[in-house]
Short mmCIF file of C-alpha atoms in Angstrom, two decimals:
data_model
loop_
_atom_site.label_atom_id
_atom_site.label_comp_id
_atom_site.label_asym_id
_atom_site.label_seq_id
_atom_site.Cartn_x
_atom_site.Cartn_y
_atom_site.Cartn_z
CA UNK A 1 27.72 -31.78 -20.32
CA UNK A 2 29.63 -30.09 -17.52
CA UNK A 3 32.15 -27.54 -18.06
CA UNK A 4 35.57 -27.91 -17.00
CA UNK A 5 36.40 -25.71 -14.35
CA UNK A 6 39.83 -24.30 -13.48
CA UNK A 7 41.15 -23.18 -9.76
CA UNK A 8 42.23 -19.44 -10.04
CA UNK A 9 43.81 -17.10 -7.99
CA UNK A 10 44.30 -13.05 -7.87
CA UNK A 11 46.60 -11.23 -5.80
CA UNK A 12 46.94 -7.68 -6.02
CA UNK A 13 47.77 -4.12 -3.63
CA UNK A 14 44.43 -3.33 -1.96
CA UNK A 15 44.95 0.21 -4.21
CA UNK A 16 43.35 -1.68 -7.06
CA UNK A 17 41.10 -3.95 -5.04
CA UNK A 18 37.87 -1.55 -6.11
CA UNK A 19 39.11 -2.18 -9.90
CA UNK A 20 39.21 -5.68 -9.20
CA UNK A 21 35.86 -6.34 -7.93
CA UNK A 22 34.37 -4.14 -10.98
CA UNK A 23 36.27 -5.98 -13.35
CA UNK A 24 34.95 -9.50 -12.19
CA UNK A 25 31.37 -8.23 -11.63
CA UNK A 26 31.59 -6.89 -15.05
CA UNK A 27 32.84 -10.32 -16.48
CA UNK A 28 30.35 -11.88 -14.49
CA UNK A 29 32.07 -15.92 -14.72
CA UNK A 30 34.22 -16.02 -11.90
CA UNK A 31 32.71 -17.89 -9.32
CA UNK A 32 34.50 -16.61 -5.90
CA UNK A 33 35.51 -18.78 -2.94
CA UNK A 34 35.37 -17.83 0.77
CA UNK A 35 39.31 -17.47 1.89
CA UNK A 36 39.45 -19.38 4.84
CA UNK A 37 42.97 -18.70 5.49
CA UNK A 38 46.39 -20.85 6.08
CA UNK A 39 49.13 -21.14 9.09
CA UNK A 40 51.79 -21.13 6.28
CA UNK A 41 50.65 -17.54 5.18
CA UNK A 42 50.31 -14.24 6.68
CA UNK A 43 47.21 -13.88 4.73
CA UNK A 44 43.76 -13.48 6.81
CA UNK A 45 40.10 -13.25 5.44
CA UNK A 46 39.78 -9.06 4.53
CA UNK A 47 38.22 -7.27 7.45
CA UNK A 48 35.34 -4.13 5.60
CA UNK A 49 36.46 -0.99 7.27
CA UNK A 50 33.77 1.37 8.46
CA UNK A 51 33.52 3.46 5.42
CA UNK A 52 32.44 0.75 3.15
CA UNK A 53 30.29 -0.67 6.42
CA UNK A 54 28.16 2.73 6.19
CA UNK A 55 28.23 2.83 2.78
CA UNK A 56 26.75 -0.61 2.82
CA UNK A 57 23.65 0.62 4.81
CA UNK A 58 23.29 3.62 3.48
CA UNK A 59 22.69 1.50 0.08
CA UNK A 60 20.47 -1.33 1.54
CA UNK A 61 18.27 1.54 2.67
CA UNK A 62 17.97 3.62 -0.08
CA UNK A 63 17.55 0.34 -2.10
CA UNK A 64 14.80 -0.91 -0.05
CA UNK A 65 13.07 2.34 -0.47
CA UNK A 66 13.50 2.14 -4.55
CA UNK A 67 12.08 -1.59 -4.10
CA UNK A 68 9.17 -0.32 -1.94
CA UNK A 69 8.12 2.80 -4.25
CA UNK A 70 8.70 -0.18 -7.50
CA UNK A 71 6.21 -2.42 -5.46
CA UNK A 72 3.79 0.72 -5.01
CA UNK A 73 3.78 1.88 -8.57
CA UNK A 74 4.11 -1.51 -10.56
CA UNK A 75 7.14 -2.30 -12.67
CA UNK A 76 5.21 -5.49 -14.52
CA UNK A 77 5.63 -4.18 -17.82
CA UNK A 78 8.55 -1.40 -17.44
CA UNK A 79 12.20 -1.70 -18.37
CA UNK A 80 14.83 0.41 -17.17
CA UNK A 81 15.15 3.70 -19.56
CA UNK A 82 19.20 3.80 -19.74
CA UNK A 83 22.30 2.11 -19.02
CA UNK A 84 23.67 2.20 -15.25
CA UNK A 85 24.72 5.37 -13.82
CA UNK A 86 28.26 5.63 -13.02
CA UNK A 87 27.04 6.94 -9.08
CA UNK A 88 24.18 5.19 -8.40
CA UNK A 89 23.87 6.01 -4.55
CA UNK A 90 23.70 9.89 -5.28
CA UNK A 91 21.34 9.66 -8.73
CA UNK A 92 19.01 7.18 -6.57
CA UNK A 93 19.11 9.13 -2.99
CA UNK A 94 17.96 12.29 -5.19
CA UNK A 95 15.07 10.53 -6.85
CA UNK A 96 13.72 9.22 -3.54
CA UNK A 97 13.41 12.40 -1.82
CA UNK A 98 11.80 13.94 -4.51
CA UNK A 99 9.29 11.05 -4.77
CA UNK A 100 8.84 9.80 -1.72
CA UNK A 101 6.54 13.00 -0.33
CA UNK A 102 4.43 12.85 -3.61
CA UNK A 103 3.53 9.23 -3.09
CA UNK A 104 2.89 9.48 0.31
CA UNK A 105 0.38 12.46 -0.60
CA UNK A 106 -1.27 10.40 -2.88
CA UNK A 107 -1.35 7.08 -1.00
CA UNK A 108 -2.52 8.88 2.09
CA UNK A 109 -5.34 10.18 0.52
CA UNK A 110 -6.30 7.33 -1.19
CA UNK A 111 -6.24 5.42 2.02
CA UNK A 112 -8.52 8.38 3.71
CA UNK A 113 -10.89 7.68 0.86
CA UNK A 114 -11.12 3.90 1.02
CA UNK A 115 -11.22 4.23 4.84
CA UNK A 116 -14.50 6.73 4.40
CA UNK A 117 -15.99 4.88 1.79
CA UNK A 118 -15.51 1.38 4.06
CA UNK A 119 -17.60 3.11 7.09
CA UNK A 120 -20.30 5.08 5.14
CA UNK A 121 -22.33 1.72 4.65
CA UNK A 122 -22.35 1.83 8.81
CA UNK A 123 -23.81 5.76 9.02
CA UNK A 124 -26.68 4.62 6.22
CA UNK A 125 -28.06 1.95 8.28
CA UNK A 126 -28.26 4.55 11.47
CA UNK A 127 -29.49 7.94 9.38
CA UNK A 128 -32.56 4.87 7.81
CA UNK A 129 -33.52 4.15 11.86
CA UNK A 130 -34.26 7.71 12.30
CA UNK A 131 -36.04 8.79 9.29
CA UNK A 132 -39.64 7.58 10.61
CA UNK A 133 -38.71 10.17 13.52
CA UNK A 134 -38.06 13.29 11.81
CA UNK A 135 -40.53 16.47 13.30
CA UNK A 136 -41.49 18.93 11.30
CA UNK A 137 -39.28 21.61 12.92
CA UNK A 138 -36.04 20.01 11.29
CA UNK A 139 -36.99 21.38 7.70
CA UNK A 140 -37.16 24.69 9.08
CA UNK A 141 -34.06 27.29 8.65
CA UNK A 142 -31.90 27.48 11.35
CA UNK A 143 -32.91 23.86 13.10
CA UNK A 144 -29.95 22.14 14.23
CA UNK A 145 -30.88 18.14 14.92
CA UNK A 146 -29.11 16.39 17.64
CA UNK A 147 -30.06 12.02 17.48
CA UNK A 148 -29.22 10.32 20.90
CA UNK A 149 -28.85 6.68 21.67
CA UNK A 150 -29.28 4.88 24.49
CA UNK A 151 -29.53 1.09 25.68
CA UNK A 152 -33.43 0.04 25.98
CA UNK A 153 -32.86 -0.87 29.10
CA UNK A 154 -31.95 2.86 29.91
CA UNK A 155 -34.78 4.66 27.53
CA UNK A 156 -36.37 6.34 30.62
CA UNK A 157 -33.49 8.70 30.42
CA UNK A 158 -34.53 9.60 27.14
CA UNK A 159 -38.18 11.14 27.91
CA UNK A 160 -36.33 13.35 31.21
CA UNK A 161 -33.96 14.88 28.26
CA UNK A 162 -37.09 15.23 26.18
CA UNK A 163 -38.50 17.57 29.10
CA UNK A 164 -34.87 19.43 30.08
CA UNK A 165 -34.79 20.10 26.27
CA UNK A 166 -38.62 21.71 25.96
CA UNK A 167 -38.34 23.89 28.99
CA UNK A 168 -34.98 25.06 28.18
CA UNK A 169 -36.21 25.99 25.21
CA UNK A 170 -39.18 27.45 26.34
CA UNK A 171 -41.04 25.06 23.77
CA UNK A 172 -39.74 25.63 21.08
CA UNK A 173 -37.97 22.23 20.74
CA UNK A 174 -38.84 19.00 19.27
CA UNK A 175 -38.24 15.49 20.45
CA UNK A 176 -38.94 12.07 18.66
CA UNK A 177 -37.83 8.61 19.59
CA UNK A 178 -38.33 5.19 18.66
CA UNK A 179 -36.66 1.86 18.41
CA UNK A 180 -33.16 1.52 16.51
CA UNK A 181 -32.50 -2.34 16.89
CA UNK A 182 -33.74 -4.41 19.47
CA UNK A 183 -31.09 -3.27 22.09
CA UNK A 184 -31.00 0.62 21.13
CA UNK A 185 -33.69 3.63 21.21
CA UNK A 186 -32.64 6.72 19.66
CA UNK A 187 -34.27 10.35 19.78
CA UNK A 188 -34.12 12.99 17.50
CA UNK A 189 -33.95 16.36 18.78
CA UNK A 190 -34.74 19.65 16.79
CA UNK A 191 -34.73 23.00 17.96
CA UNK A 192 -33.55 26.46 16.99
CA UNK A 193 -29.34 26.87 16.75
CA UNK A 194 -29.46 29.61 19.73
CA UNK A 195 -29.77 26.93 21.91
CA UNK A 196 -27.00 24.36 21.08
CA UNK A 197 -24.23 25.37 23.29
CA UNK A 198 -26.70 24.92 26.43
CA UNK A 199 -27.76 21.49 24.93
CA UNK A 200 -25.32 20.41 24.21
CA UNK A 201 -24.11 20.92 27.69
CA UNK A 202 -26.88 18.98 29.18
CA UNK A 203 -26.33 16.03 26.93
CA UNK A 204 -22.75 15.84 28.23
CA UNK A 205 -23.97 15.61 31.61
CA UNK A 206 -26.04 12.40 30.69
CA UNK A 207 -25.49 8.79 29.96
CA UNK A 208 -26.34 8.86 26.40
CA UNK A 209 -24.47 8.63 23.04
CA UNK A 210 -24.33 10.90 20.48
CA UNK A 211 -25.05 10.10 16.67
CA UNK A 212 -22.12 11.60 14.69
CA UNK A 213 -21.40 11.99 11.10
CA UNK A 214 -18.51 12.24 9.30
CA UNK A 215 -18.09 16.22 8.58
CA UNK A 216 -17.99 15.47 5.02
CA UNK A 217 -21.75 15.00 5.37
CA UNK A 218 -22.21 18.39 6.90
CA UNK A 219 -25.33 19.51 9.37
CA UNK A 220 -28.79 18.97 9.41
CA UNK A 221 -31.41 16.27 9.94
CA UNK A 222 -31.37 12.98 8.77
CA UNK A 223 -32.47 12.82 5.64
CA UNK A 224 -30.84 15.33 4.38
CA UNK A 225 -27.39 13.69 6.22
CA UNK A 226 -28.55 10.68 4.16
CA UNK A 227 -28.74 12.44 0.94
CA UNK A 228 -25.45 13.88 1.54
CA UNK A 229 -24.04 10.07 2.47
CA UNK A 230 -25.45 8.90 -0.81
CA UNK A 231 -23.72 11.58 -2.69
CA UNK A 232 -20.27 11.29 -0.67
CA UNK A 233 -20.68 7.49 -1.40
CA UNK A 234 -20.98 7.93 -5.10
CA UNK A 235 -18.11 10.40 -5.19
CA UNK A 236 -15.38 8.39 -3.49
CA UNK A 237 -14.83 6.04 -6.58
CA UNK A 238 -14.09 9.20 -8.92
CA UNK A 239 -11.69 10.28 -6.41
CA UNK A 240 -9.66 7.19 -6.02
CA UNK A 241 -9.63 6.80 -9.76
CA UNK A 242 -8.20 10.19 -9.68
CA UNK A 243 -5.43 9.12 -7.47
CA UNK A 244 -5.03 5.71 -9.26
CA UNK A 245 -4.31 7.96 -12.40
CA UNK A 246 -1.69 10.39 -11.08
CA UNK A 247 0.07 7.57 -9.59
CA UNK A 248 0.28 5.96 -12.96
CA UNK A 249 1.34 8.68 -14.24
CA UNK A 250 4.19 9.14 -11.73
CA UNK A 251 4.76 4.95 -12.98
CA UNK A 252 5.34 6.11 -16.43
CA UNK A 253 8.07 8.86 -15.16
CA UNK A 254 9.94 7.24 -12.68
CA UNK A 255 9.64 3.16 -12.70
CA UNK A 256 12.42 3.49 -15.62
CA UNK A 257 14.63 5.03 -13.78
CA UNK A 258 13.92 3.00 -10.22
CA UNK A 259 14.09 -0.07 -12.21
CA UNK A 260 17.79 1.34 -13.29
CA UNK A 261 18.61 2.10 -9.97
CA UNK A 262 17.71 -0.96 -8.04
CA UNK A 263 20.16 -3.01 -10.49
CA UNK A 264 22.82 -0.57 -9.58
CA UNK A 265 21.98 -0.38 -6.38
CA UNK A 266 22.20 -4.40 -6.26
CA UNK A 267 25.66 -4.41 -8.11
CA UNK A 268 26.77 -2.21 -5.52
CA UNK A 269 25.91 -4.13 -2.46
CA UNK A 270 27.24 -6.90 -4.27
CA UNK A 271 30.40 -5.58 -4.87
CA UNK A 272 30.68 -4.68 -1.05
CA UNK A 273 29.12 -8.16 0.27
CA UNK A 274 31.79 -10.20 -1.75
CA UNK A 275 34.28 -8.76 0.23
CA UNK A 276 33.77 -10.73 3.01
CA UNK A 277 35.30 -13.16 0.84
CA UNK A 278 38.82 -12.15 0.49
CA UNK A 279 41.94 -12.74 2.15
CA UNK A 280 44.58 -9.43 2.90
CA UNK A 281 47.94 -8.81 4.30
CA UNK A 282 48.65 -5.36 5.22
CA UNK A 283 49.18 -4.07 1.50
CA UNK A 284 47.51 -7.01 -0.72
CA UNK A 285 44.42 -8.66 -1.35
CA UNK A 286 44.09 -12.24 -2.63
CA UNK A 287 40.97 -13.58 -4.25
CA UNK A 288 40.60 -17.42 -5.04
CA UNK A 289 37.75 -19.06 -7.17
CA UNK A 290 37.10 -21.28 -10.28
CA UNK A 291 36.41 -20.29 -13.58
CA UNK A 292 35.12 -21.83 -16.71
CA UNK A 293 38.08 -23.41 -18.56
CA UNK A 294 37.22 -21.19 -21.99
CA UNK A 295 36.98 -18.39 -19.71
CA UNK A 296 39.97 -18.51 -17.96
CA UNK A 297 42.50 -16.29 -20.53
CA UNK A 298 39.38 -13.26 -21.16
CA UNK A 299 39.57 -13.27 -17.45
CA UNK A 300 43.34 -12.93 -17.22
CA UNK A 301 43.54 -10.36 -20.05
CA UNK A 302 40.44 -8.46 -18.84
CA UNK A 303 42.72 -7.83 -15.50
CA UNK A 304 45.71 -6.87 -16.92
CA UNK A 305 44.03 -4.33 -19.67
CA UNK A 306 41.97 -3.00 -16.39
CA UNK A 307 45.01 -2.55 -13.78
CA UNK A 308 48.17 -3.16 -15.31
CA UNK A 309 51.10 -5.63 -14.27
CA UNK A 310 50.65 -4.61 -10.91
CA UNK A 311 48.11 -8.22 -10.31
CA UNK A 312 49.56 -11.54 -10.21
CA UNK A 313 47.45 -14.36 -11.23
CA UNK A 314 47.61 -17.90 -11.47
CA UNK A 315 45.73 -21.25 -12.19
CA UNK A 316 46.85 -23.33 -8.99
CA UNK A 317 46.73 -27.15 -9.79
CA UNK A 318 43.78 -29.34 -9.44
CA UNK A 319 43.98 -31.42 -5.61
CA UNK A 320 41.86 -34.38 -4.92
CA UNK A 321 40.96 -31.70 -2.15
CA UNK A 322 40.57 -28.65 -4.12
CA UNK A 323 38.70 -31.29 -6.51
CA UNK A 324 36.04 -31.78 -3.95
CA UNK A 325 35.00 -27.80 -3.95
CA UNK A 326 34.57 -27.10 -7.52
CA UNK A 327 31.48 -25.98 -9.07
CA UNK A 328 29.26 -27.57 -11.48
CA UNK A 329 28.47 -25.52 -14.89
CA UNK A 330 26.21 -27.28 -17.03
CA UNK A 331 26.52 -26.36 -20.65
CA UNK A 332 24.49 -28.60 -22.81
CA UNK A 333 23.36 -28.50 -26.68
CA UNK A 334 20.09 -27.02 -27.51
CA UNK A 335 18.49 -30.62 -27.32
CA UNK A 336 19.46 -32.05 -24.19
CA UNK A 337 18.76 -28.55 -22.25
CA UNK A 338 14.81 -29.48 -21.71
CA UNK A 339 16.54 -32.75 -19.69
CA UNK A 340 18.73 -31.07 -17.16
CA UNK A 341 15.46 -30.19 -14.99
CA UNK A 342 15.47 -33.92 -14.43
CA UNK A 343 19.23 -34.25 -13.32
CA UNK A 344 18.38 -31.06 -10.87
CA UNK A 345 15.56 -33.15 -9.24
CA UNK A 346 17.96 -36.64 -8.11
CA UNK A 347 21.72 -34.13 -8.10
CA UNK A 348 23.97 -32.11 -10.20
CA UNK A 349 26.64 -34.40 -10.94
CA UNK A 350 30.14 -33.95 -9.10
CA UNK A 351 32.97 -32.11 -10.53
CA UNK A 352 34.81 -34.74 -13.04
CA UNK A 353 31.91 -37.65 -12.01
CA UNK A 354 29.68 -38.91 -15.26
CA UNK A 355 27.82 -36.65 -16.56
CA UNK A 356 23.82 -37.69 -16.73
#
């Protein structure tokens, strides 16, 4: 059945118009009307001063910070672990800078590590290609190996590097090549560390690519570069389980208290949006909205208790016109409730129309 519904209006000194708004949030069955204003009054919709303005942004950003750390560390199964704060903005702003740099720490890394692990699969396929190429010389201490690449259609550079490498050397360098894929040769060079700087040198000054590893694999030939990949590749899972952990455990601290804190946080920007709703003269407020007809004296006595005499309020009468704007509040038996999803699909029923 729908509720009756009666028209209601507050007027009060904009002193107590915080006291107000916290008094109908708390309530919570006061359905408020946008004051559109009348030639017959002096009364104009309320105009938020710059104050509340910043304090309205200030709390949409530290509120979509709370939401974004709630989405990072899961809130499924968490409740908030006490009743709202009576400063929410300060209790909330606090918590986020002490978070925020430990969960950025901690996704970072875990990022890094997913990143590494994607690409290691890419460096495997490579270090394979060269392991029928290996000299002997690379096993020896103090060997550095250098792989090159180069298009097929360029592999005659390949055997003039061969020859810089051997004479700058004085022979005491290696050189191996052979097919990668069927549009890339590669070469493995090995020769003693003393002469890196200069070969490296007269690699830059060709058209070549180098192979390079990740430093997490560290130096040497291929197959030991492999053995290191396979290790690094094994490794990576432990580490983001690691992570995983400490940012469940940072779940289990906090989500409580961001859980707390985005309600507040919500209440507040509520509290500021409905503003926009109000009419003022220079020293009042006026609100105007229905309430639910049982409702309408807890309202009225939930005022005065909170601010006093100092609040006039009144239930205007019922229009055809005003008739047209009221809300619908279904209130069924426990029977019949299961049925009102089928009125919602076709329409709620107009204020004072049959009831479905």
């Amino acid at each position: 059945m729908s509720l009756a519904m009666v028209p209601l209006e507050i007027v009060g000194l904009r002193t107590d118009l915080q006291a107000v708004v916290r008094t109908l949030q708390h309530l919570g069955c006061v359905q408020i009307d946008e004051w559109n204003g009348s030639e017959a009054t002096s009364i104009r919709p309320l105009t938020i001063d710059r104050d509340t303005l910043r304090a309205q942004e200030e709390l949409r950003s530290v509120a979509a910070r709370v939401e974004g750390f709630l989405h990072t560390l899961g809130d499924d199964h968490t409740r908030a672990t006490a009743c709202q704060p009576a400063d929410p903005l300060s209790g909330a702003r606090a918590g986020v800078a002490e978070l925020a740099p430990q969960v950025k720490s901690l996704i970072s890394r875990r990022e890094e590590l997913q990143a590494e692990l994607d690409s290691l699969p890419r460096y495997e396929a490579t270090l394979r290609k060269f392991l029928p190429i290996i000299p002997p010389l690379a096993s020896e201490p103090g060997s550095v190996s250098v792989g090159v690449l180069v298009n097929r259609a360029n592999a005659g550079v390949l055997g003039l590097i061969s020859k810089h490498v051997i004479e700058l050397t004085g022979g005491r360098a290696e050189a191996m090549d052979g097919d990668v894929d069927t549009s890339t040769r590669a070469m493995l060079l090995v020769f003693p560390g003393e002469f890196t700087n200069d070969i490296e040198a007269l690699l830059g000054r060709e058209d070549v690519s180098r192979l390079r590893l990740p430093t997490e694999l560290g130096e040497g030939p291929p197959d030991a570069a492999l053995a290191a990949l396979r290790r690094r590749t094994s490794e990576i899972p432990d580490e983001i389980n690691a992570i995983d952990s400490e940012l469940a455990g940072l779940a289990n601290r906090w989500c409580g208290k961001l859980i707390l804190w985005r309600s507040a946080l919500h209440d507040e920007l509520e509290a500021i949006n409905v503003l926009s709703r109000f009419g003022e003269t220079e020293m009042t407020f006026v609100v105007a909205g229905w309430v639910p007809a049982p409702d309408a004296e807890k309202v009225e006595s939930a005022l005065r208790e909170a601010i006093g005499e100092r609040t006039f309020i009144r239930q205007p009468p019922i229009t055809p016109e005003l008739q047209k704007s009221a809300p619908v509040l279904l209130q069924n038996p426990q029977p019949a409730r299961p049925f009102e999803s089928l009125v919602r699909l076709l329409s709620l029923p107009r204020y004072g129309d049959i009831d479905p």
